[in-house]
Amino acid sequence: MDVTVEIIAYSYVFHNGEPDVLVSQDIDSEVRNFTSSRNQDLQNGFAKIANAATSD
């Protein structure tokens, strides 16, 4: 029986001073390949939190 493990990992980062949500959806891999998430709800939510924290 083959078992496939899919791991979705998110990383919340600042890239060139701007908030960005990175996502990795690698299958059975020990190396994570992150790309910028296309999920605008995640991107906007993190930007709102990050901008509130840096506006003090």
GROMACS .gro file of N, CA, C and O in nm:
model
  224
    1MET      N    1   0.084  -0.117   0.000
    1MET     CA    2   0.000   0.000   0.000
    1MET      C    3   0.089   0.125   0.000
    1MET      O    4   0.173   0.142   0.086
    2ASP      N    5   0.073   0.208  -0.100
    2ASP     CA    6   0.147   0.335  -0.106
    2ASP      C    7   0.067   0.442  -0.034
    2ASP      O    8  -0.053   0.457  -0.057
    3VAL      N    9   0.136   0.515   0.052
    3VAL     CA   10   0.073   0.624   0.125
    3VAL      C   11   0.138   0.754   0.081
    3VAL      O   12   0.259   0.768   0.084
    4THR      N   13   0.056   0.847   0.035
    4THR     CA   14   0.106   0.978  -0.006
    4THR      C   15   0.074   1.077   0.104
    4THR      O   16  -0.039   1.086   0.151
    5VAL      N   17   0.176   1.149   0.145
    5VAL     CA   18   0.159   1.250   0.249
    5VAL      C   19   0.173   1.388   0.185
    5VAL      O   20   0.274   1.417   0.123
    6GLU      N   21   0.070   1.467   0.200
    6GLU     CA   22   0.074   1.604   0.149
    6GLU      C   23   0.077   1.698   0.268
    6GLU      O   24  -0.009   1.692   0.355
    7ILE      N   25   0.178   1.782   0.271
    7ILE     CA   26   0.192   1.878   0.379
    7ILE      C   27   0.179   2.018   0.318
    7ILE      O   28   0.249   2.051   0.223
    8ILE      N   29   0.089   2.096   0.375
    8ILE     CA   30   0.077   2.235   0.335
    8ILE      C   31   0.134   2.319   0.448
    8ILE      O   32   0.086   2.313   0.561
    9ALA      N   33   0.241   2.392   0.419
    9ALA     CA   34   0.308   2.473   0.520
    9ALA      C   35   0.304   2.620   0.479
    9ALA      O   36   0.323   2.652   0.363
   10TYR      N   37   0.278   2.705   0.577
   10TYR     CA   38   0.274   2.850   0.554
   10TYR      C   39   0.385   2.915   0.633
   10TYR      O   40   0.417   2.873   0.744
   11SER      N   41   0.442   3.019   0.576
   11SER     CA   42   0.543   3.098   0.643
   11SER      C   43   0.508   3.245   0.623
   11SER      O   44   0.482   3.289   0.510
   12TYR      N   45   0.502   3.317   0.733
   12TYR     CA   46   0.468   3.460   0.729
   12TYR      C   47   0.597   3.538   0.741
   12TYR      O   48   0.666   3.529   0.842
   13VAL      N   49   0.631   3.613   0.637
   13VAL     CA   50   0.763   3.677   0.628
   13VAL      C   51   0.750   3.822   0.582
   13VAL      O   52   0.643   3.867   0.541
   14PHE      N   53   0.862   3.891   0.590
   14PHE     CA   54   0.875   4.022   0.528
   14PHE      C   55   0.977   4.009   0.416
   14PHE      O   56   1.086   3.957   0.436
   15HIS      N   57   0.938   4.051   0.297
   15HIS     CA   58   1.026   4.046   0.180
   15HIS      C   59   1.040   4.188   0.127
   15HIS      O   60   0.940   4.251   0.092
   16ASN      N   61   1.162   4.237   0.125
   16ASN     CA   62   1.188   4.376   0.086
   16ASN      C   63   1.104   4.474   0.168
   16ASN      O   64   1.050   4.571   0.116
   17GLY      N   65   1.087   4.442   0.296
   17GLY     CA   66   1.014   4.529   0.386
   17GLY      C   67   0.863   4.517   0.380
   17GLY      O   68   0.792   4.586   0.452
   18GLU      N   69   0.811   4.430   0.296
   18GLU     CA   70   0.667   4.412   0.279
   18GLU      C   71   0.623   4.276   0.332
   18GLU      O   72   0.693   4.176   0.312
   19PRO      N   73   0.507   4.269   0.397
   19PRO     CA   74   0.458   4.139   0.445
   19PRO      C   75   0.421   4.049   0.328
   19PRO      O   76   0.369   4.094   0.227
   20ASP      N   77   0.450   3.920   0.345
   20ASP     CA   78   0.419   3.822   0.240
   20ASP      C   79   0.389   3.688   0.307
   20ASP      O   80   0.451   3.654   0.408
   21VAL      N   81   0.294   3.615   0.253
   21VAL     CA   82   0.263   3.480   0.301
   21VAL      C   83   0.315   3.383   0.197
   21VAL      O   84   0.277   3.388   0.080
   22LEU      N   85   0.404   3.294   0.241
   22LEU     CA   86   0.459   3.193   0.153
   22LEU      C   87   0.391   3.061   0.182
   22LEU      O   88   0.354   3.032   0.296
   23VAL      N   89   0.376   2.978   0.079
   23VAL     CA   90   0.311   2.848   0.095
   23VAL      C   91   0.393   2.742   0.023
   23VAL      O   92   0.452   2.767  -0.082
   24SER      N   93   0.397   2.625   0.085
   24SER     CA   94   0.461   2.508   0.026
   24SER      C   95   0.360   2.394   0.028
   24SER      O   96   0.300   2.367   0.132
   25GLN      N   97   0.340   2.329  -0.084
   25GLN     CA   98   0.247   2.217  -0.093
   25GLN      C   99   0.318   2.094  -0.148
   25GLN      O  100   0.266   2.023  -0.233
   26ASP      N  101   0.436   2.067  -0.096
   26ASP     CA  102   0.515   1.956  -0.144
   26ASP      C  103   0.457   1.823  -0.098
   26ASP      O  104   0.399   1.812   0.010
   27ILE      N  105   0.474   1.722  -0.178
   27ILE     CA  106   0.426   1.587  -0.147
   27ILE      C  107   0.548   1.497  -0.127
   27ILE      O  108   0.636   1.489  -0.213
   28ASP      N  109   0.551   1.432  -0.010
   28ASP     CA  110   0.658   1.337   0.023
   28ASP      C  111   0.797   1.394  -0.006
   28ASP      O  112   0.879   1.331  -0.072
   29SER      N  113   0.823   1.513   0.042
   29SER     CA  114   0.951   1.577   0.017
   29SER      C  115   1.011   1.625   0.148
   29SER      O  116   0.941   1.673   0.236
   30GLU      N  117   1.141   1.612   0.159
   30GLU     CA  118   1.210   1.665   0.277
   30GLU      C  119   1.253   1.809   0.255
   30GLU      O  120   1.295   1.876   0.347
   31VAL      N  121   1.242   1.856   0.133
   31VAL     CA  122   1.277   1.994   0.099
   31VAL      C  123   1.149   2.070   0.069
   31VAL      O  124   1.065   2.024  -0.007
   32ARG      N  125   1.132   2.184   0.130
   32ARG     CA  126   1.013   2.267   0.109
   32ARG      C  127   1.044   2.375   0.005
   32ARG      O  128   1.144   2.446   0.016
   33ASN      N  129   0.960   2.386  -0.094
   33ASN     CA  130   0.971   2.489  -0.196
   33ASN      C  131   0.858   2.588  -0.175
   33ASN      O  132   0.742   2.556  -0.204
   34PHE      N  133   0.891   2.705  -0.124
   34PHE     CA  134   0.789   2.805  -0.093
   34PHE      C  135   0.773   2.903  -0.208
   34PHE      O  136   0.870   2.943  -0.272
   35THR      N  137   0.647   2.941  -0.231
   35THR     CA  138   0.614   3.047  -0.326
   35THR      C  139   0.514   3.140  -0.259
   35THR      O  140   0.447   3.102  -0.162
   36SER      N  141   0.501   3.258  -0.310
   36SER     CA  142   0.405   3.354  -0.256
   36SER      C  143   0.263   3.301  -0.276
   36SER      O  144   0.227   3.258  -0.385
   37SER      N  145   0.185   3.302  -0.168
   37SER     CA  146   0.048   3.249  -0.175
   37SER      C  147  -0.039   3.337  -0.264
   37SER      O  148  -0.032   3.459  -0.260
   38ARG      N  149  -0.124   3.272  -0.343
   38ARG     CA  150  -0.222   3.344  -0.426
   38ARG      C  151  -0.352   3.370  -0.350
   38ARG      O  152  -0.443   3.434  -0.402
   39ASN      N  153  -0.358   3.322  -0.224
   39ASN     CA  154  -0.477   3.340  -0.142
   39ASN      C  155  -0.480   3.485  -0.090
   39ASN      O  156  -0.408   3.520   0.003
   40GLN      N  157  -0.564   3.568  -0.150
   40GLN     CA  158  -0.568   3.710  -0.115
   40GLN      C  159  -0.620   3.734   0.026
   40GLN      O  160  -0.582   3.831   0.090
   41ASP      N  161  -0.705   3.646   0.077
   41ASP     CA  162  -0.752   3.660   0.215
   41ASP      C  163  -0.635   3.648   0.313
   41ASP      O  164  -0.623   3.725   0.408
   42LEU      N  165  -0.548   3.548   0.290
   42LEU     CA  166  -0.429   3.533   0.375
   42LEU      C  167  -0.336   3.652   0.361
   42LEU      O  168  -0.286   3.706   0.461
   43GLN      N  169  -0.309   3.692   0.237
   43GLN     CA  170  -0.217   3.803   0.213
   43GLN      C  171  -0.269   3.932   0.280
   43GLN      O  172  -0.195   4.003   0.347
   44ASN      N  173  -0.398   3.961   0.259
   44ASN     CA  174  -0.456   4.084   0.316
   44ASN      C  175  -0.461   4.080   0.467
   44ASN      O  176  -0.437   4.180   0.534
   45GLY      N  177  -0.495   3.963   0.523
   45GLY     CA  178  -0.501   3.950   0.668
   45GLY      C  179  -0.366   3.970   0.733
   45GLY      O  180  -0.353   4.040   0.834
   46PHE      N  181  -0.262   3.909   0.676
   46PHE     CA  182  -0.128   3.926   0.732
   46PHE      C  183  -0.080   4.069   0.714
   46PHE      O  184  -0.019   4.127   0.805
   47ALA      N  185  -0.108   4.130   0.600
   47ALA     CA  186  -0.068   4.269   0.578
   47ALA      C  187  -0.135   4.361   0.681
   47ALA      O  188  -0.071   4.452   0.734
   48LYS      N  189  -0.260   4.335   0.712
   48LYS     CA  190  -0.331   4.416   0.811
   48LYS      C  191  -0.265   4.403   0.949
   48LYS      O  192  -0.244   4.503   1.018
   49ILE      N  193  -0.233   4.281   0.988
   49ILE     CA  194  -0.167   4.258   1.116
   49ILE      C  195  -0.028   4.321   1.118
   49ILE      O  196   0.010   4.391   1.213
   50ALA      N  197   0.048   4.299   1.012
   50ALA     CA  198   0.186   4.350   1.005
   50ALA      C  199   0.187   4.503   1.005
   50ALA      O  200   0.271   4.564   1.072
   51ASN      N  201   0.098   4.563   0.929
   51ASN     CA  202   0.096   4.710   0.921
   51ASN      C  203   0.049   4.771   1.052
   51ASN      O  204   0.095   4.878   1.091
   52ALA      N  205  -0.041   4.706   1.124
   52ALA     CA  206  -0.086   4.755   1.256
   52ALA      C  207   0.027   4.748   1.356
   52ALA      O  208   0.046   4.839   1.438
   53ALA      N  209   0.109   4.642   1.347
   53ALA     CA  210   0.219   4.625   1.442
   53ALA      C  211   0.333   4.724   1.415
   53ALA      O  212   0.404   4.762   1.506
   54THR      N  213   0.349   4.765   1.289
   54THR     CA  214   0.460   4.854   1.256
   54THR      C  215   0.420   5.001   1.257
   54THR      O  216   0.504   5.087   1.240
   55SER      N  217   0.292   5.029   1.281
   55SER     CA  218   0.248   5.170   1.278
   55SER      C  219   0.258   5.235   1.415
   55SER      O  220   0.229   5.353   1.428
   56ASP      N  221   0.299   5.161   1.518
   56ASP     CA  222   0.312   5.219   1.653
   56ASP      C  223   0.434   5.307   1.666
   56ASP      O  224   0.531   5.297   1.608
   0.00000   0.00000   0.00000
